[in-house]
Amino acid sequence: MTNLEIAITGGTVATASDTFQCDIGIRDGKIVALGHDLAQHAADVIDASGKFVLPGGIDSHVHIAQPSGEGIVMADDFESATLSALFGGNTTIMPFCLQERGQSLRKTLSEYHSLADHKCYTDVSFHLIICDPTPELLGQELPAAVHDGYKSFKVFMTYDNLRLNDAELLATFDVARDLGATVMVHCENEDAIRFLIEKHEAANKLRPSSHASTRPVAAEREATHRAVSLAEIVDIPVVIVHVSNGQAIDEITQGRKRGSSITAETCPQYLVLTSADLEGMDWEGAKFVCSPPPRDTADQIACWRGLKDGTFDLFSSDHCPFKYNSPDGKLNPRGAKNFRHIPNGIPGVETRMPILFSEGVNKGRIDLNRFVALTATNHARTYGLYPRKGTIAIGSDADIAIWDPDLEVTVRHADLHDGADYSPYEGLELRGWPVTVLLRGKVMIRDRKLEAQLGDGQYLPR
Ligand code: DUC
Ligand code: ZN
Ligand code: ZN
């Protein structure tokens, strides 16, 4: 009798805690059986012999279609970003809804929903970005949004038009604590950065490499210390996002030793890029302009250590794509002359997991279970999607990525699916790539070929 829609057979299954050989049975979009000899019960059998069968990736830090300044346009819409995510082994992504000053949260959310509705290849759940914490927003709009299931938001300590000062951070943390919302903090000291930018401009140091020298480790370390301290004063857990260096890691470790609840995230750019990449010929360094900027090899090593020893809980892309050779991208008329006008952000949603798999698992720096925790399970746990998402267990959504651990891929932007015109990882030689991806039991990619339809991805209320 056939009672399974799909059986995935013969693979090595891994979760955040265990690795085992078994078949997976899928029905009605859910995992309904873990066992042996399931093929005979299934209408469709996917042979995963010699492959790793992992939970679909969850990338909880992705920017899509966000307003990014006059004349600047992000390179991805929801269609291209989620297609790219899917080919990189992700089944859920969590983009941000940026509330522009003066606009209501409700309107912001409805605009992002109309951009995303029926246009996704992965499941999607939104965070907010809060940049204008007026009494009305904190007293009414934010509680209403959290009540409606938008339970996490990012705040910035940098960027002129986004940053919150300490009083605003405290007031926002205070409300988040009462609401049980999760706060993500971008830690860089805006005043220090602005001071350095002005110095660099006065000295006519305008090339892309100045982006790194005007956003030094000390600016991130200080802001991390402050965010952790303000959260301690309010007694709220925080997520410190895109940590780039050893000194910021130390601040997190110290905070935890004092008893603070801190979730820490890092990203691929802090493992395989350095500030030297911003020194590229012509204006090519602009391709690597993101904040915080990539650091040096000692900081790369510190980030690897943090991934291995459990300091980091989350490994996200901070995907934030702009075209390079375009007047609405990195080489906009002002950005082509002065680093401060180069839009901040790099693409990476498709390469996030292959980079960590190849450089981490295949090179012996982290094990497979840690890989799963860092790329899927901990994201689901942190943002309220677990155990529906982020694991392989009876009753969970059948969101599964089947990896060929030995497939050798040289990163070429021409082979990727995002809307940018370059990859910061061009030429990187990787081993291991997801070849087949299922979303809620539907085969979306089979043997690296798309079978999904636009709109197969759903919004996930939380
Ligand atoms: N920095 C951010 O804070 N967000 C998106 C991209 C970036 O570089
Ligand atoms: Zn950020
Ligand atoms: Zn970001």
Short mmCIF file of C-alpha atoms and ligand atoms in Angstrom, two decimals:
data_model
loop_
_atom_site.label_atom_id
_atom_site.label_comp_id
_atom_site.label_asym_id
_atom_site.label_seq_id
_atom_site.Cartn_x
_atom_site.Cartn_y
_atom_site.Cartn_z
CA MET A 1 0.00 0.00 0.00
CA THR A 2 1.30 3.46 -0.90
CA ASN A 3 0.72 5.84 1.96
CA LEU A 4 3.67 8.17 1.49
CA GLU A 5 3.89 10.80 -1.19
CA ILE A 6 7.68 10.83 -1.11
CA ALA A 7 10.39 8.71 0.48
CA ILE A 8 13.95 9.99 0.67
CA THR A 9 16.05 6.87 0.95
CA GLY A 10 19.59 5.83 1.75
CA GLY A 11 20.94 9.19 2.88
CA THR A 12 22.80 10.32 5.98
CA VAL A 13 20.34 12.42 7.96
CA ALA A 14 21.63 15.09 10.31
CA THR A 15 19.94 17.35 12.83
CA ALA A 16 21.48 19.85 15.24
CA SER A 17 22.19 16.99 17.66
CA ASP A 18 22.39 13.67 15.78
CA THR A 19 23.58 12.02 12.59
CA PHE A 20 21.95 8.76 11.48
CA GLN A 21 21.14 6.60 8.48
CA CYS A 22 17.44 6.40 7.74
CA ASP A 23 14.74 6.95 5.16
CA ILE A 24 12.33 9.87 5.49
CA GLY A 25 8.63 9.49 4.68
CA ILE A 26 6.61 12.55 3.65
CA ARG A 27 2.87 13.04 3.46
CA ASP A 28 0.74 16.22 3.30
CA GLY A 29 3.84 18.39 3.43
CA LYS A 30 5.03 16.94 6.73
CA ILE A 31 7.63 14.43 7.81
CA VAL A 32 5.55 11.44 8.94
CA ALA A 33 8.09 8.61 9.13
CA LEU A 34 11.75 8.10 9.93
CA GLY A 35 12.69 4.46 9.40
CA HIS A 36 13.96 1.85 7.02
CA ASP A 37 12.66 0.39 3.74
CA LEU A 38 10.17 3.22 3.21
CA ALA A 39 10.53 3.21 -0.59
CA GLN A 40 7.91 0.50 -1.02
CA HIS A 41 5.28 2.76 0.59
CA ALA A 42 5.98 5.83 -1.51
CA ALA A 43 4.71 7.21 -4.80
CA ASP A 44 7.97 9.09 -5.45
CA VAL A 45 11.37 7.89 -4.24
CA ILE A 46 14.39 10.17 -4.02
CA ASP A 47 17.60 8.20 -3.73
CA ALA A 48 19.93 10.09 -1.40
CA SER A 49 22.68 7.45 -1.21
CA GLY A 50 26.04 9.07 -0.57
CA LYS A 51 24.34 12.37 0.25
CA PHE A 52 23.57 14.36 3.40
CA VAL A 53 19.89 14.96 4.14
CA LEU A 54 19.58 18.14 6.17
CA PRO A 55 16.84 20.52 7.30
CA GLY A 56 16.29 23.25 4.71
CA GLY A 57 18.31 26.31 5.58
CA ILE A 58 16.75 29.27 7.35
CA ASP A 59 18.42 32.60 6.67
CA SER A 60 17.10 34.97 9.29
CA HIS A 61 18.95 38.07 8.11
CA VAL A 62 18.07 39.11 4.57
CA HIS A 63 17.33 42.54 3.08
CA ILE A 64 15.06 42.66 0.03
CA ALA A 65 13.55 45.60 -1.84
CA GLN A 66 14.42 47.98 0.99
CA PRO A 67 14.55 51.73 0.27
CA SER A 68 18.27 52.49 0.27
CA GLY A 69 18.65 56.18 -0.47
CA GLU A 70 17.92 58.48 -3.35
CA GLY A 71 18.58 56.89 -6.72
CA ILE A 72 19.66 53.56 -5.20
CA VAL A 73 17.73 50.36 -5.87
CA MET A 74 18.27 46.97 -4.28
CA ALA A 75 19.09 44.36 -6.89
CA ASP A 76 16.59 41.76 -5.69
CA ASP A 77 12.85 41.57 -5.50
CA PHE A 78 11.18 38.71 -3.63
CA GLU A 79 11.19 36.51 -6.73
CA SER A 80 14.93 36.69 -7.41
CA ALA A 81 15.96 36.68 -3.74
CA THR A 82 13.92 33.61 -2.85
CA LEU A 83 14.96 31.78 -6.02
CA SER A 84 18.58 32.44 -5.13
CA ALA A 85 17.93 31.37 -1.54
CA LEU A 86 16.33 28.13 -2.74
CA PHE A 87 19.28 27.21 -4.97
CA GLY A 88 21.49 27.75 -1.94
CA GLY A 89 19.55 25.16 0.07
CA ASN A 90 17.24 27.50 1.99
CA THR A 91 13.55 26.87 2.51
CA THR A 92 12.77 29.87 4.74
CA ILE A 93 14.15 33.38 4.74
CA MET A 94 13.42 36.27 7.06
CA PRO A 95 13.59 39.69 5.36
CA PHE A 96 13.10 43.06 7.01
CA CYS A 97 10.24 45.51 6.62
CA LEU A 98 11.73 48.97 6.99
CA GLN A 99 9.37 51.53 8.38
CA GLU A 100 10.20 54.84 6.75
CA ARG A 101 10.00 57.89 8.97
CA GLY A 102 6.46 59.13 9.33
CA GLN A 103 4.89 56.01 7.84
CA SER A 104 2.66 53.75 9.92
CA LEU A 105 3.84 50.23 10.68
CA ARG A 106 0.60 48.83 9.35
CA LYS A 107 1.18 50.51 5.99
CA THR A 108 4.81 49.36 5.95
CA LEU A 109 3.76 45.77 6.55
CA SER A 110 1.03 45.83 3.97
CA GLU A 111 3.46 47.21 1.36
CA TYR A 112 5.99 44.43 2.00
CA HIS A 113 3.23 41.82 1.94
CA SER A 114 2.13 43.04 -1.46
CA LEU A 115 5.71 42.84 -2.70
CA ALA A 116 6.04 39.26 -1.41
CA ASP A 117 2.58 37.76 -1.92
CA HIS A 118 2.61 35.03 -4.60
CA LYS A 119 6.19 35.97 -5.51
CA CYS A 120 8.25 33.63 -3.34
CA TYR A 121 10.08 30.38 -3.94
CA THR A 122 10.76 29.86 -0.22
CA ASP A 123 8.68 30.41 2.87
CA VAL A 124 9.10 33.87 4.30
CA SER A 125 8.58 35.52 7.67
CA PHE A 126 9.19 39.19 8.34
CA HIS A 127 11.13 41.15 10.91
CA LEU A 128 10.58 44.88 11.30
CA ILE A 129 13.19 47.64 11.32
CA ILE A 130 12.37 50.32 13.87
CA CYS A 131 14.04 53.66 13.15
CA ASP A 132 11.53 56.15 14.53
CA PRO A 133 10.49 55.06 18.03
CA THR A 134 7.96 57.78 18.77
CA PRO A 135 5.70 57.40 21.83
CA GLU A 136 2.88 56.53 19.44
CA LEU A 137 4.92 53.82 17.75
CA LEU A 138 6.11 52.31 21.02
CA GLY A 139 2.76 52.70 22.76
CA GLN A 140 0.38 51.56 20.05
CA GLU A 141 1.77 50.51 16.68
CA LEU A 142 4.52 48.20 17.86
CA PRO A 143 2.33 46.36 20.41
CA ALA A 144 -0.30 45.88 17.67
CA ALA A 145 2.30 44.54 15.22
CA VAL A 146 3.78 42.15 17.79
CA HIS A 147 0.28 41.00 18.62
CA ASP A 148 -0.27 40.30 14.92
CA GLY A 149 2.79 38.05 14.84
CA TYR A 150 5.63 40.39 13.83
CA LYS A 151 7.61 39.43 16.87
CA SER A 152 11.14 40.51 16.03
CA PHE A 153 12.76 43.71 14.89
CA LYS A 154 16.15 45.19 14.13
CA VAL A 155 17.47 48.46 15.46
CA PHE A 156 20.56 50.30 14.22
CA MET A 157 23.22 52.18 16.18
CA THR A 158 24.62 53.53 12.90
CA TYR A 159 23.40 55.14 9.65
CA ASP A 160 22.20 58.71 9.83
CA ASN A 161 18.58 58.02 8.98
CA LEU A 162 18.22 54.78 10.92
CA ARG A 163 20.26 55.02 14.12
CA LEU A 164 18.69 55.17 17.55
CA ASN A 165 20.43 57.09 20.32
CA ASP A 166 20.86 55.54 23.76
CA ALA A 167 17.62 57.01 25.13
CA GLU A 168 15.73 55.61 22.14
CA LEU A 169 17.42 52.23 22.49
CA LEU A 170 16.44 52.04 26.16
CA ALA A 171 12.84 53.04 25.49
CA THR A 172 12.58 50.54 22.62
CA PHE A 173 14.16 47.71 24.62
CA ASP A 174 11.79 48.46 27.48
CA VAL A 175 8.72 48.07 25.27
CA ALA A 176 10.16 44.96 23.59
CA ARG A 177 10.67 43.35 26.98
CA ASP A 178 7.07 43.96 27.97
CA LEU A 179 5.86 42.61 24.62
CA GLY A 180 8.17 39.58 24.61
CA ALA A 181 9.55 40.71 21.22
CA THR A 182 13.03 39.77 20.00
CA VAL A 183 15.40 42.67 19.33
CA MET A 184 18.28 42.43 16.87
CA VAL A 185 20.95 45.12 17.18
CA HIS A 186 23.35 46.43 14.54
CA CYS A 187 26.29 47.58 16.65
CA GLU A 188 28.51 50.35 15.26
CA ASN A 189 29.15 53.78 16.79
CA GLU A 190 27.70 56.33 14.36
CA ASP A 191 29.42 59.41 15.83
CA ALA A 192 32.84 57.76 15.64
CA ILE A 193 32.19 56.69 12.06
CA ARG A 194 31.00 60.12 11.02
CA PHE A 195 34.07 61.71 12.66
CA LEU A 196 36.34 59.38 10.67
CA ILE A 197 34.45 59.89 7.42
CA GLU A 198 34.91 63.64 7.72
CA LYS A 199 38.64 63.17 8.40
CA HIS A 200 38.97 60.93 5.37
CA GLU A 201 37.10 63.36 3.16
CA ALA A 202 39.26 66.26 4.35
CA ALA A 203 42.35 64.22 3.43
CA ASN A 204 40.81 63.31 0.06
CA LYS A 205 40.88 59.60 0.90
CA LEU A 206 37.77 58.74 -1.04
CA ARG A 207 38.40 55.24 -2.41
CA PRO A 208 36.28 52.22 -1.37
CA SER A 209 38.98 51.03 1.05
CA SER A 210 38.18 54.06 3.23
CA HIS A 211 34.88 52.37 4.03
CA ALA A 212 36.81 49.84 6.13
CA SER A 213 39.10 52.38 7.79
CA THR A 214 36.18 54.62 8.79
CA ARG A 215 34.31 51.72 10.44
CA PRO A 216 37.06 50.24 12.63
CA VAL A 217 36.82 47.36 15.07
CA ALA A 218 36.74 49.85 17.98
CA ALA A 219 33.51 51.39 16.64
CA GLU A 220 31.87 47.97 16.58
CA ARG A 221 33.37 46.85 19.90
CA GLU A 222 32.20 50.00 21.69
CA ALA A 223 28.68 49.75 20.29
CA THR A 224 28.49 46.05 21.13
CA HIS A 225 29.51 46.84 24.69
CA ARG A 226 26.87 49.56 24.86
CA ALA A 227 24.09 47.43 23.37
CA VAL A 228 24.87 44.59 25.76
CA SER A 229 24.98 47.01 28.72
CA LEU A 230 21.73 48.79 27.81
CA ALA A 231 20.02 45.42 27.38
CA GLU A 232 21.35 44.37 30.79
CA ILE A 233 19.95 47.56 32.35
CA VAL A 234 16.52 46.89 30.84
CA ASP A 235 16.86 43.15 31.50
CA ILE A 236 16.03 41.99 28.01
CA PRO A 237 17.66 39.30 25.84
CA VAL A 238 19.23 40.66 22.63
CA VAL A 239 20.46 39.33 19.32
CA ILE A 240 23.77 40.91 18.29
CA VAL A 241 23.80 40.60 14.51
CA HIS A 242 26.66 40.32 12.01
CA VAL A 243 29.53 40.22 14.50
CA SER A 244 32.78 40.67 12.55
CA ASN A 245 35.70 40.45 14.95
CA GLY A 246 37.32 39.04 18.07
CA GLN A 247 36.90 42.13 20.25
CA ALA A 248 33.13 42.28 19.69
CA ILE A 249 33.02 38.53 20.43
CA ASP A 250 34.80 39.26 23.74
CA GLU A 251 32.11 41.81 24.65
CA ILE A 252 29.44 39.18 24.08
CA THR A 253 31.33 36.61 26.13
CA GLN A 254 31.77 39.09 28.99
CA GLY A 255 28.08 40.00 28.91
CA ARG A 256 27.11 36.34 29.07
CA LYS A 257 29.47 35.82 32.01
CA ARG A 258 27.57 38.56 33.84
CA GLY A 259 24.36 36.64 33.17
CA SER A 260 22.96 38.41 30.12
CA SER A 261 21.04 36.44 27.54
CA ILE A 262 22.73 37.23 24.22
CA THR A 263 22.23 35.50 20.89
CA ALA A 264 25.14 36.10 18.52
CA GLU A 265 25.26 35.99 14.74
CA THR A 266 28.06 36.08 12.20
CA CYS A 267 28.12 35.92 8.39
CA PRO A 268 30.21 34.48 5.52
CA GLN A 269 31.88 37.81 4.73
CA TYR A 270 33.67 37.69 8.08
CA LEU A 271 35.09 34.24 7.33
CA VAL A 272 36.38 34.51 3.78
CA LEU A 273 36.77 38.24 2.98
CA THR A 274 39.15 40.78 4.52
CA SER A 275 39.48 44.55 4.38
CA ALA A 276 42.16 44.01 1.70
CA ASP A 277 39.34 43.06 -0.67
CA LEU A 278 38.14 46.68 -0.51
CA GLU A 279 41.45 47.77 -2.03
CA GLY A 280 40.60 46.25 -5.44
CA MET A 281 41.78 47.80 -8.70
CA ASP A 282 39.76 50.66 -10.17
CA TRP A 283 36.66 50.88 -7.99
CA GLU A 284 36.21 47.09 -7.60
CA GLY A 285 36.59 47.41 -3.83
CA ALA A 286 33.00 48.72 -3.86
CA LYS A 287 31.87 45.14 -4.43
CA PHE A 288 32.85 44.37 -0.83
CA VAL A 289 31.41 47.43 0.89
CA CYS A 290 29.19 46.22 3.70
CA SER A 291 28.83 47.12 7.36
CA PRO A 292 30.50 46.09 9.52
CA PRO A 293 33.28 45.70 6.94
CA PRO A 294 35.33 42.53 6.54
CA ARG A 295 38.31 42.63 8.94
CA ASP A 296 41.68 40.82 9.00
CA THR A 297 42.75 37.19 9.15
CA ALA A 298 43.04 37.22 12.97
CA ASP A 299 39.39 38.27 13.15
CA GLN A 300 38.45 35.55 10.65
CA ILE A 301 40.10 33.03 12.97
CA ALA A 302 38.24 34.50 15.97
CA CYS A 303 34.93 34.12 14.09
CA TRP A 304 35.74 30.49 13.20
CA ARG A 305 36.54 29.83 16.85
CA GLY A 306 33.21 31.37 17.85
CA LEU A 307 31.36 29.18 15.36
CA LYS A 308 33.02 26.05 16.70
CA ASP A 309 32.84 26.75 20.43
CA GLY A 310 29.20 27.84 20.49
CA THR A 311 29.74 31.58 20.96
CA PHE A 312 27.80 32.06 17.74
CA ASP A 313 24.26 30.76 17.56
CA LEU A 314 23.39 31.98 14.09
CA PHE A 315 25.10 32.06 10.73
CA SER A 316 23.20 34.38 8.37
CA SER A 317 23.99 36.03 5.07
CA ASP A 318 22.99 39.68 5.70
CA HIS A 319 22.12 39.45 2.00
CA CYS A 320 21.75 43.05 0.84
CA PRO A 321 22.37 43.12 -2.90
CA PHE A 322 23.20 46.05 -5.13
CA LYS A 323 24.39 45.89 -8.69
CA TYR A 324 28.03 46.91 -9.08
CA ASN A 325 28.13 48.36 -12.57
CA SER A 326 24.95 50.36 -12.47
CA PRO A 327 23.94 53.98 -11.83
CA ASP A 328 21.42 52.78 -9.21
CA GLY A 329 23.97 50.52 -7.49
CA LYS A 330 27.53 50.63 -6.18
CA LEU A 331 28.73 52.80 -9.08
CA ASN A 332 26.03 55.43 -8.73
CA PRO A 333 27.30 58.85 -9.79
CA ARG A 334 28.27 59.86 -6.25
CA GLY A 335 29.38 56.37 -5.14
CA ALA A 336 31.76 56.16 -8.08
CA LYS A 337 33.66 59.14 -6.65
CA ASN A 338 33.35 58.86 -2.88
CA PHE A 339 33.16 55.74 -0.70
CA ARG A 340 30.56 57.27 1.61
CA HIS A 341 27.96 57.14 -1.17
CA ILE A 342 28.53 53.49 -2.06
CA PRO A 343 25.44 51.61 -0.86
CA ASN A 344 26.29 49.24 2.00
CA GLY A 345 25.60 45.58 1.47
CA ILE A 346 26.60 42.53 -0.53
CA PRO A 347 24.70 39.58 -2.00
CA GLY A 348 25.14 36.18 -0.34
CA VAL A 349 21.90 34.31 0.32
CA GLU A 350 22.79 31.54 -2.17
CA THR A 351 26.42 31.11 -1.13
CA ARG A 352 25.92 31.32 2.66
CA MET A 353 25.56 27.61 3.34
CA PRO A 354 27.91 26.29 0.65
CA ILE A 355 30.66 28.53 2.07
CA LEU A 356 30.12 27.30 5.63
CA PHE A 357 29.81 23.70 4.46
CA SER A 358 32.95 23.75 2.34
CA GLU A 359 35.16 25.89 4.56
CA GLY A 360 33.67 24.61 7.81
CA VAL A 361 32.43 21.02 7.57
CA ASN A 362 34.61 19.75 4.73
CA LYS A 363 37.74 21.39 6.15
CA GLY A 364 37.07 19.97 9.63
CA ARG A 365 36.50 23.30 11.41
CA ILE A 366 32.94 22.46 12.52
CA ASP A 367 30.94 19.23 12.46
CA LEU A 368 27.77 18.55 10.51
CA ASN A 369 25.47 18.95 13.53
CA ARG A 370 26.88 22.35 14.31
CA PHE A 371 26.39 23.27 10.65
CA VAL A 372 22.70 22.37 10.92
CA ALA A 373 22.32 24.28 14.19
CA LEU A 374 24.00 27.39 12.78
CA THR A 375 22.18 27.44 9.46
CA ALA A 376 18.69 26.21 10.35
CA THR A 377 17.73 24.98 13.82
CA ASN A 378 18.91 27.95 15.88
CA HIS A 379 17.19 30.40 13.53
CA ALA A 380 13.90 28.55 14.01
CA ARG A 381 14.40 28.49 17.78
CA THR A 382 15.40 32.15 18.05
CA TYR A 383 12.51 33.46 15.97
CA GLY A 384 9.65 31.20 17.01
CA LEU A 385 9.46 28.78 14.07
CA TYR A 386 10.66 25.67 15.89
CA PRO A 387 9.83 22.74 15.65
CA ARG A 388 7.69 23.36 12.59
CA LYS A 389 10.85 24.54 10.84
CA GLY A 390 14.56 23.92 11.28
CA THR A 391 14.74 20.23 12.03
CA ILE A 392 14.03 16.76 10.72
CA ALA A 393 11.46 15.22 13.05
CA ILE A 394 8.06 13.60 12.85
CA GLY A 395 5.49 16.36 12.48
CA SER A 396 7.89 19.00 11.18
CA ASP A 397 7.38 20.57 7.76
CA ALA A 398 9.17 18.50 5.14
CA ASP A 399 11.68 21.28 4.39
CA ILE A 400 14.73 19.33 3.34
CA ALA A 401 17.96 20.01 1.47
CA ILE A 402 19.88 17.05 0.07
CA TRP A 403 23.58 17.87 -0.18
CA ASP A 404 26.22 16.29 -2.34
CA PRO A 405 29.17 16.69 0.02
CA ASP A 406 31.73 16.20 -2.73
CA LEU A 407 30.31 18.34 -5.52
CA GLU A 408 32.98 20.83 -6.52
CA VAL A 409 31.69 24.25 -7.50
CA THR A 410 33.65 27.36 -8.36
CA VAL A 411 31.48 30.35 -7.50
CA ARG A 412 30.57 32.26 -10.64
CA HIS A 413 27.91 34.91 -10.50
CA ALA A 414 26.67 33.73 -13.88
CA ASP A 415 25.56 30.49 -12.17
CA LEU A 416 23.80 32.20 -9.25
CA HIS A 417 20.21 33.38 -9.22
CA ASP A 418 20.16 36.73 -7.42
CA GLY A 419 19.58 40.04 -9.15
CA ALA A 420 23.04 41.52 -8.63
CA ASP A 421 25.66 41.54 -11.38
CA TYR A 422 28.54 40.11 -9.37
CA SER A 423 29.36 37.90 -6.41
CA PRO A 424 31.86 39.00 -3.76
CA TYR A 425 32.90 35.33 -3.73
CA GLU A 426 33.62 35.05 -7.47
CA GLY A 427 36.23 32.34 -8.09
CA LEU A 428 35.99 30.79 -4.62
CA GLU A 429 36.40 27.04 -4.97
CA LEU A 430 33.91 25.15 -2.82
CA ARG A 431 33.20 21.47 -2.19
CA GLY A 432 29.65 20.52 -1.24
CA TRP A 433 26.41 22.00 -2.58
CA PRO A 434 22.68 21.30 -2.14
CA VAL A 435 21.37 19.39 -5.16
CA THR A 436 17.73 18.65 -4.28
CA VAL A 437 15.47 20.84 -2.14
CA LEU A 438 11.97 20.14 -0.83
CA LEU A 439 9.63 22.74 0.64
CA ARG A 440 6.71 21.41 2.69
CA GLY A 441 7.05 18.12 0.82
CA LYS A 442 7.14 19.58 -2.66
CA VAL A 443 10.27 18.97 -4.73
CA MET A 444 11.41 22.50 -5.58
CA ILE A 445 14.83 21.65 -7.02
CA ARG A 446 15.71 18.15 -8.22
CA ASP A 447 19.30 17.43 -9.20
CA ARG A 448 20.00 21.17 -9.42
CA LYS A 449 17.04 21.76 -11.80
CA LEU A 450 14.14 23.97 -10.80
CA GLU A 451 10.78 22.24 -10.48
CA ALA A 452 9.15 24.87 -8.27
CA GLN A 453 6.61 27.41 -9.36
CA LEU A 454 6.68 31.06 -8.39
CA GLY A 455 4.35 31.42 -5.44
CA ASP A 456 5.11 28.03 -3.89
CA GLY A 457 6.60 29.87 -0.93
CA GLN A 458 4.19 30.98 1.77
CA TYR A 459 4.19 33.66 4.43
CA LEU A 460 4.76 32.21 7.91
CA PRO A 461 2.85 34.03 10.63
CA ARG A 462 4.57 33.70 13.98
N1 DUC B 1 24.78 46.55 6.59
C1 DUC B 1 23.61 46.51 7.20
O1 DUC B 1 23.49 46.92 8.31
N2 DUC B 1 22.57 46.03 6.57
C2 DUC B 1 22.61 45.57 5.27
C3 DUC B 1 23.91 45.54 4.65
C4 DUC B 1 24.99 46.12 5.37
O2 DUC B 1 26.09 46.20 4.86
ZN ZN B 2 23.00 45.57 10.05
ZN ZN B 3 21.49 43.59 7.87
#
